Coordinates of C-alpha atoms and ligand atoms in Angstrom, one line a residue:
M1 CA 0.1 -0.3 -0.3
K2 CA 1.4 3.6 -0.8
L3 CA 2.1 6.2 1.6
N4 CA -0.9 8.5 0.6
T5 CA -3.7 5.3 1.2
K6 CA -1.8 4.4 4.8
I7 CA -2.1 7.6 6.4
I8 CA -5.8 7.4 5.2
H9 CA -6.3 3.5 6.1
A10 CA -4.4 2.3 8.2
G11 CA -5.0 1.0 11.6
V12 CA -8.7 1.9 11.2
E13 CA -11.3 -0.5 11.0
P14 CA -14.8 -0.1 11.2
D15 CA -16.2 -0.6 14.6
P16 CA -17.6 -4.2 14.9
S17 CA -20.0 -3.8 16.6
T18 CA -21.9 -0.8 14.9
G19 CA -20.1 -0.4 11.5
A20 CA -18.8 3.3 12.5
I21 CA -16.7 4.4 9.9
M22 CA -14.6 6.4 12.3
T23 CA -12.5 4.8 15.3
P24 CA -15.2 5.5 18.4
I25 CA -13.4 7.4 21.8
F26 CA -13.3 4.5 24.3
Q27 CA -13.9 6.9 26.7
T28 CA -13.2 4.3 29.3
S29 CA -11.1 3.1 32.6
T30 CA -11.5 -0.7 32.6
F31 CA -13.1 -3.3 30.9
V32 CA -16.0 -5.8 32.1
Q33 CA -14.6 -9.3 32.3
S34 CA -16.6 -12.4 31.8
G35 CA -14.6 -14.3 34.8
P36 CA -11.4 -13.6 36.5
N37 CA -9.1 -12.5 33.7
Q38 CA -11.1 -13.2 31.0
H39 CA -11.5 -10.6 28.8
Q40 CA -11.6 -9.4 24.8
G41 CA -7.9 -7.9 24.9
Y42 CA -8.7 -5.3 27.0
D43 CA -8.5 -5.0 31.2
Y44 CA -7.4 -1.5 32.2
S45 CA -6.9 1.6 30.0
R46 CA -3.1 2.4 31.1
A47 CA -2.3 -0.8 29.4
G48 CA -4.3 -0.5 26.4
N49 CA -7.1 1.3 24.9
P50 CA -9.2 0.2 21.6
T51 CA -8.9 3.8 20.5
R52 CA -4.9 3.9 21.1
T53 CA -4.6 0.3 19.5
A54 CA -6.1 2.1 16.3
L55 CA -3.5 4.9 16.8
E56 CA -0.9 3.0 17.4
K57 CA -1.2 0.6 14.4
S58 CA -1.4 4.0 12.4
L59 CA 1.4 5.3 13.8
A60 CA 3.7 2.2 12.9
A61 CA 2.3 1.8 9.1
L62 CA 3.7 5.4 8.6
E63 CA 7.0 4.7 9.8
N64 CA 7.0 1.0 7.9
A65 CA 7.5 -0.1 11.3
K66 CA 5.9 -3.4 12.7
H67 CA 5.2 -1.6 16.4
G68 CA 3.8 1.6 17.4
L69 CA 3.3 3.1 20.7
A70 CA 1.6 6.0 21.9
F71 CA 2.7 8.2 25.2
S72 CA 1.4 11.1 27.2
S73 CA 3.8 13.6 25.1
G74 CA 6.8 13.3 23.2
V75 CA 9.3 14.0 25.8
A76 CA 7.5 10.5 27.7
A77 CA 8.5 9.1 24.4
T78 CA 12.0 10.1 24.7
E79 CA 12.1 9.0 28.4
T80 CA 10.8 5.9 27.5
V81 CA 14.1 4.7 25.3
V82 CA 16.2 5.9 28.1
K83 CA 14.1 3.4 30.6
L84 CA 16.0 1.0 28.8
L85 CA 19.5 1.5 29.9
K86 CA 21.4 1.3 32.9
P87 CA 23.7 2.8 35.3
G88 CA 27.2 3.4 33.5
D89 CA 25.5 3.0 29.8
E90 CA 26.8 5.8 27.6
V91 CA 24.2 8.0 25.2
I92 CA 25.4 9.7 22.4
A93 CA 23.2 12.6 21.4
A94 CA 23.5 15.3 19.0
S95 CA 24.6 18.7 20.5
D96 CA 22.3 20.6 18.9
M97 CA 18.9 19.1 19.1
Y98 CA 15.9 19.6 21.2
G99 CA 15.9 21.9 24.1
G100 CA 13.6 19.6 26.1
T101 CA 15.3 16.3 25.0
Y102 CA 18.6 17.8 26.4
R103 CA 16.9 19.0 29.5
L104 CA 15.6 15.2 30.2
F105 CA 19.1 13.6 29.3
S106 CA 21.3 16.2 31.2
K107 CA 19.0 17.6 34.2
I108 CA 16.9 13.9 34.7
W109 CA 18.8 11.2 33.7
E110 CA 22.5 11.9 34.3
G111 CA 21.7 12.2 37.8
F112 CA 20.8 8.2 37.4
G113 CA 24.3 7.9 36.5
I114 CA 23.6 7.2 32.2
K115 CA 26.2 9.0 30.6
F116 CA 25.5 11.4 27.8
I117 CA 28.3 12.3 25.2
Y118 CA 27.1 15.1 23.0
T119 CA 28.7 15.8 19.2
D120 CA 28.2 17.2 16.0
T121 CA 26.4 14.4 14.5
S122 CA 26.5 16.2 10.9
V123 CA 29.6 14.9 10.8
A124 CA 28.9 11.3 11.0
E125 CA 33.3 10.6 12.1
N126 CA 31.6 12.1 15.0
V127 CA 29.8 9.8 16.4
A128 CA 32.6 6.8 15.2
K129 CA 34.8 8.9 17.3
A130 CA 32.7 9.1 20.6
V131 CA 31.5 5.1 20.4
T132 CA 33.2 3.3 23.5
D133 CA 32.5 -0.2 24.5
K134 CA 29.2 1.3 26.7
T135 CA 27.5 2.9 24.1
K136 CA 24.4 1.8 24.1
L137 CA 22.1 4.6 22.3
I138 CA 22.7 6.9 19.7
W139 CA 20.0 9.9 19.3
I140 CA 20.1 11.9 16.5
E141 CA 17.8 14.5 15.1
T142 CA 17.5 15.3 11.2
P143 CA 16.8 18.2 10.8
T144 CA 17.5 20.0 13.9
N145 CA 15.6 22.7 15.6
P146 CA 16.8 25.4 14.9
L147 CA 19.5 25.6 12.7
M148 CA 18.0 22.5 10.5
N149 CA 21.2 21.0 10.2
I150 CA 20.9 17.6 8.6
T151 CA 22.9 14.2 10.1
D152 CA 23.3 11.4 7.4
I153 CA 20.8 8.7 9.0
A154 CA 22.1 5.5 7.0
A155 CA 25.6 6.5 7.9
V156 CA 25.6 6.7 11.8
A157 CA 23.1 3.5 11.5
A158 CA 25.9 1.7 10.3
I159 CA 27.8 3.3 12.9
A160 CA 25.1 2.0 15.4
K161 CA 25.3 -1.6 13.9
K162 CA 29.2 -1.8 14.1
A163 CA 28.6 -0.4 17.9
G164 CA 25.8 -2.7 19.0
A165 CA 24.2 0.0 20.1
L166 CA 20.7 1.0 19.1
L167 CA 20.1 4.3 16.6
C168 CA 17.2 6.3 17.9
V169 CA 16.1 8.7 15.4
D170 CA 13.9 12.2 16.6
N171 CA 11.2 12.2 13.3
T172 CA 9.1 15.4 14.7
F173 CA 10.6 18.2 12.0
A174 CA 10.0 16.1 8.9
S175 CA 7.0 14.4 10.4
P176 CA 6.6 10.3 8.4
Y177 CA 5.4 11.9 5.1
L178 CA 9.1 13.4 4.3
Q179 CA 11.4 10.7 5.8
N180 CA 11.4 7.0 7.6
P181 CA 14.5 6.8 9.4
I182 CA 14.1 2.5 9.9
D183 CA 13.9 2.4 5.9
L184 CA 17.1 3.7 6.3
G185 CA 18.7 1.4 9.2
A186 CA 17.2 3.2 12.2
D187 CA 16.2 0.9 15.1
I188 CA 13.7 3.2 16.8
V189 CA 11.9 6.5 15.3
M190 CA 10.2 9.0 17.9
H191 CA 7.7 11.6 17.1
S192 CA 6.6 14.3 19.1
A193 CA 3.1 14.0 17.4
T194 CA 2.0 17.5 19.1
K195 CA 3.5 18.6 15.7
Y196 CA 3.1 17.4 12.3
L197 CA 0.9 13.8 13.0
G198 CA -1.2 15.9 15.1
G199 CA -1.1 18.6 12.9
H200 CA -3.5 21.2 14.3
S201 CA -2.5 22.8 17.4
D202 CA -4.6 20.8 20.0
V203 CA -2.6 17.8 21.3
V204 CA 0.0 17.0 23.2
M205 CA 1.1 13.3 22.6
G206 CA 4.6 11.6 21.6
A207 CA 5.2 8.4 19.8
L208 CA 8.0 5.4 19.4
M209 CA 8.1 3.2 16.2
F210 CA 10.3 0.2 15.6
N211 CA 10.7 -3.1 14.7
H212 CA 12.4 -5.5 16.8
N213 CA 9.9 -7.6 18.7
D214 CA 12.1 -8.0 21.4
L215 CA 11.9 -3.9 21.7
L216 CA 8.4 -4.1 21.8
E217 CA 7.9 -6.4 24.9
K218 CA 10.4 -4.0 26.9
L219 CA 9.1 -0.6 25.7
F220 CA 5.4 -1.5 26.1
F221 CA 6.7 -2.8 29.9
I222 CA 8.0 0.6 30.3
Q223 CA 4.9 2.0 28.7
K224 CA 2.4 0.2 31.2
S225 CA 4.7 0.5 34.3
S226 CA 5.1 4.0 33.9
G227 CA 2.2 5.2 32.9
A228 CA 2.9 8.1 30.3
V229 CA -0.5 7.0 28.3
P230 CA -2.4 9.8 26.0
G231 CA -6.1 9.4 26.5
P232 CA -8.4 8.2 24.1
M233 CA -10.2 11.4 23.1
D234 CA -6.2 12.6 22.8
C235 CA -5.8 9.4 20.5
F236 CA -8.6 10.2 18.2
L237 CA -7.7 13.6 17.6
V238 CA -4.0 12.5 16.3
L239 CA -5.8 9.7 14.5
R240 CA -8.3 12.3 12.5
G241 CA -5.1 14.7 12.1
I242 CA -3.3 11.8 10.2
K243 CA -5.8 11.5 7.3
T244 CA -4.3 14.6 6.3
L245 CA -1.2 14.1 6.7
H246 CA 0.1 13.9 3.0
V247 CA -1.8 16.9 2.1
R248 CA -0.9 19.5 4.8
M249 CA 3.1 18.5 4.3
Q250 CA 2.4 18.7 0.8
R251 CA 1.6 22.5 1.4
H252 CA 3.7 22.7 4.1
C253 CA 6.4 22.0 1.6
E254 CA 4.9 24.4 -1.1
N255 CA 4.8 27.6 1.1
G256 CA 8.1 26.8 2.8
K257 CA 10.0 27.2 -0.5
K258 CA 8.0 29.9 -1.4
V259 CA 8.4 31.9 2.3
A260 CA 12.5 30.3 2.0
A261 CA 13.1 32.2 -1.3
F262 CA 11.3 35.4 -0.4
L263 CA 13.4 35.4 2.7
A264 CA 17.0 34.8 1.0
A265 CA 16.1 37.7 -1.5
N266 CA 15.2 40.2 1.4
E267 CA 18.0 42.8 2.1
K268 CA 17.5 42.9 5.8
V269 CA 17.9 39.0 6.5
K270 CA 21.5 38.0 6.5
K271 CA 20.9 34.7 6.3
V272 CA 18.2 31.7 5.7
Y273 CA 18.3 28.7 7.2
W274 CA 16.5 26.1 5.2
C275 CA 17.7 22.6 4.1
G276 CA 16.3 23.2 0.7
F277 CA 18.8 25.5 -0.6
E278 CA 21.0 24.1 -2.8
A279 CA 24.1 26.2 -1.1
A280 CA 22.9 24.7 2.6
P281 CA 25.4 22.2 3.8
G282 CA 22.7 19.1 4.5
H283 CA 21.0 19.7 1.2
A284 CA 22.7 16.4 -0.7
V285 CA 21.9 14.4 2.3
A286 CA 18.4 16.1 2.7
K287 CA 17.9 15.1 -0.8
K288 CA 19.0 11.6 -0.6
Q289 CA 17.0 10.9 2.6
M290 CA 14.0 13.5 2.5
R291 CA 10.8 13.4 0.2
D292 CA 10.8 17.0 0.1
F293 CA 12.1 19.7 2.6
G294 CA 9.5 20.9 4.7
G295 CA 8.0 24.5 6.4
M296 CA 10.5 24.8 8.9
M297 CA 12.6 27.4 8.9
S298 CA 15.1 30.1 10.4
F299 CA 16.6 33.5 9.4
E300 CA 19.1 36.5 11.1
L301 CA 18.5 39.6 10.5
Q302 CA 21.2 42.0 9.0
D303 CA 20.8 44.4 12.6
D304 CA 21.8 40.9 14.8
S305 CA 20.3 42.4 18.0
V306 CA 17.7 41.0 20.0
E307 CA 15.6 44.4 19.9
A308 CA 15.7 44.1 16.0
A309 CA 14.2 40.4 16.1
T310 CA 11.5 41.6 18.6
K311 CA 10.4 44.1 16.7
V312 CA 9.9 41.3 13.8
L313 CA 8.2 38.8 16.3
T314 CA 5.8 41.6 17.5
S315 CA 4.7 42.7 14.3
T316 CA 3.6 39.8 12.1
K317 CA -0.3 39.9 12.4
L318 CA -1.3 36.5 10.7
I319 CA 1.6 34.7 11.6
A320 CA 1.4 34.1 16.2
L321 CA 4.4 34.5 18.1
A322 CA 4.4 31.1 20.2
E323 CA 6.5 27.9 20.9
S324 CA 5.4 24.7 19.0
L325 CA 5.2 23.7 15.1
G326 CA 4.2 21.6 12.6
G327 CA 0.6 23.2 12.6
V328 CA -2.1 24.2 10.3
E329 CA -1.5 27.9 11.2
S330 CA 2.1 29.5 10.8
L331 CA 4.0 30.4 14.0
I332 CA 6.6 32.6 14.4
N333 CA 9.3 32.1 17.4
H334 CA 12.7 33.1 19.0
P335 CA 15.0 31.2 19.9
A336 CA 17.6 33.2 21.9
T337 CA 14.6 34.3 24.2
M338 CA 12.3 31.4 24.2
T339 CA 12.7 27.8 23.4
H340 CA 16.3 28.0 24.2
A341 CA 16.8 30.7 26.9
S342 CA 18.1 28.5 29.3
I343 CA 21.7 28.2 27.2
P344 CA 24.2 30.9 28.2
R345 CA 24.6 33.5 26.1
E346 CA 27.9 32.5 24.7
E347 CA 27.3 29.2 24.6
R348 CA 24.5 29.8 22.4
I349 CA 26.3 32.1 20.3
K350 CA 29.0 29.3 20.0
N351 CA 26.6 27.1 18.6
G352 CA 25.3 29.3 16.2
L353 CA 22.2 30.5 17.5
S354 CA 22.4 34.3 17.0
D355 CA 20.8 37.5 18.9
S356 CA 18.3 38.2 15.7
L357 CA 17.6 34.2 15.1
I358 CA 13.9 33.8 14.0
R359 CA 12.3 30.6 13.4
L360 CA 9.1 30.3 11.3
S361 CA 6.9 27.2 11.1
I362 CA 5.2 27.9 7.9
G363 CA 1.6 26.3 8.1
I364 CA -1.1 25.7 5.1
E365 CA -2.2 29.2 4.8
D366 CA -1.8 31.1 1.4
A367 CA 1.9 31.7 1.0
D368 CA 1.4 35.0 -0.6
D369 CA -0.5 36.3 2.7
L370 CA 2.5 35.0 4.6
I371 CA 4.7 36.4 2.6
E372 CA 2.9 40.1 3.1
D373 CA 2.8 39.1 6.7
L374 CA 6.4 38.8 7.3
R375 CA 7.3 42.0 4.2
E376 CA 5.9 44.4 6.3
A377 CA 7.1 42.9 9.8
I378 CA 10.6 42.7 8.3
G379 CA 10.1 46.7 7.4
Ligands
PLP1 C1 8.1 19.4 20.5 C2 9.5 18.0 20.3 C3 9.7 17.3 21.1 C4 9.1 17.0 22.6 O1 7.6 16.4 22.4 P1 6.1 17.3 23.4 O2 5.3 16.3 22.5 O3 6.6 18.6 23.4 O4 6.8 16.6 24.7 C5 10.9 16.5 21.1 N1 11.3 16.8 19.7 C6 10.9 17.6 18.9 C7 12.0 18.3 17.6 C8 10.3 18.7 19.2 O5 10.2 19.7 18.0

């Protein structure tokens, strides 16, 4: 089955008791048993719920994976992968990754004796050099937030395989429509379903997709034991969101291309970070492993100051100033004072996140209106 058809149909069967074409929202905590431990596959909604099962099957299909598990947030999904490890184990992680992942690794899990080694994974040799006999997990994100750096998934997968470590790819920015890491050799794909999968800025959720049966056993055990599961209503919302993933992504990509070209030609803009430009450092790898380049981008102003950025951020009328991404509406944000404010300025600048860097999540409005809004705000 082709991706566009899987997006609509995978995991979703008409409800056997009523024929309802949409998966019902099984808003129930427990399930009546005919005798002790005699039930129809569900005993308690933390362990499993039919609405969640439909979603988990759909999630697996989207990433060409055998198994999918849904969590109450993206970070809960991430944490579930870390819980596969033991004190003394080492993780190689991208130095340029989602701030919440860095916070979870460095502020929580390091305290439990897991060692995290951060490196620029866009150069695959850096990952190979960081491998030791204690390396159990490699964690990458591509494209990255907010500089759109690209890591070669197949190259890192080969390194992970040789090291006997799992490779987990945070595929949130690309979405399964643009990139399928398991096909490139990754062991686990993680998504913040809050973003493109949900797609409507109305739910927080995370997902893991993978093939190995032994991983299913372990990850399902952690899911049920730690309990960071999404409720049935949220599962329904993401199931519904997924049904339009392909048409939304096509428009995100089209609009992204137009807005990136507009920004690149604007004299008040110093630099645009978007992996679709032929001159972008990761373009060749992006072209190899992605189907298109998406609607996420960042740009720097000629006047590289927080003040100049603030003027732009507070002047857009259509594009809303907010964290998050991947919804139908366009959002603008300022890494230096918002998503990456916890990083000391010196370190932030060293990592390429300048004071005027502005990130855009380009939605599916009319591109002309978005460009007009940006033209007026940039002034
Ligand atoms: C949002 C996000 C997360 C965290 O997901 P939540 O659903 O907010 O917990 C992880 N990685 C990336 C790339 C994200 O954008």
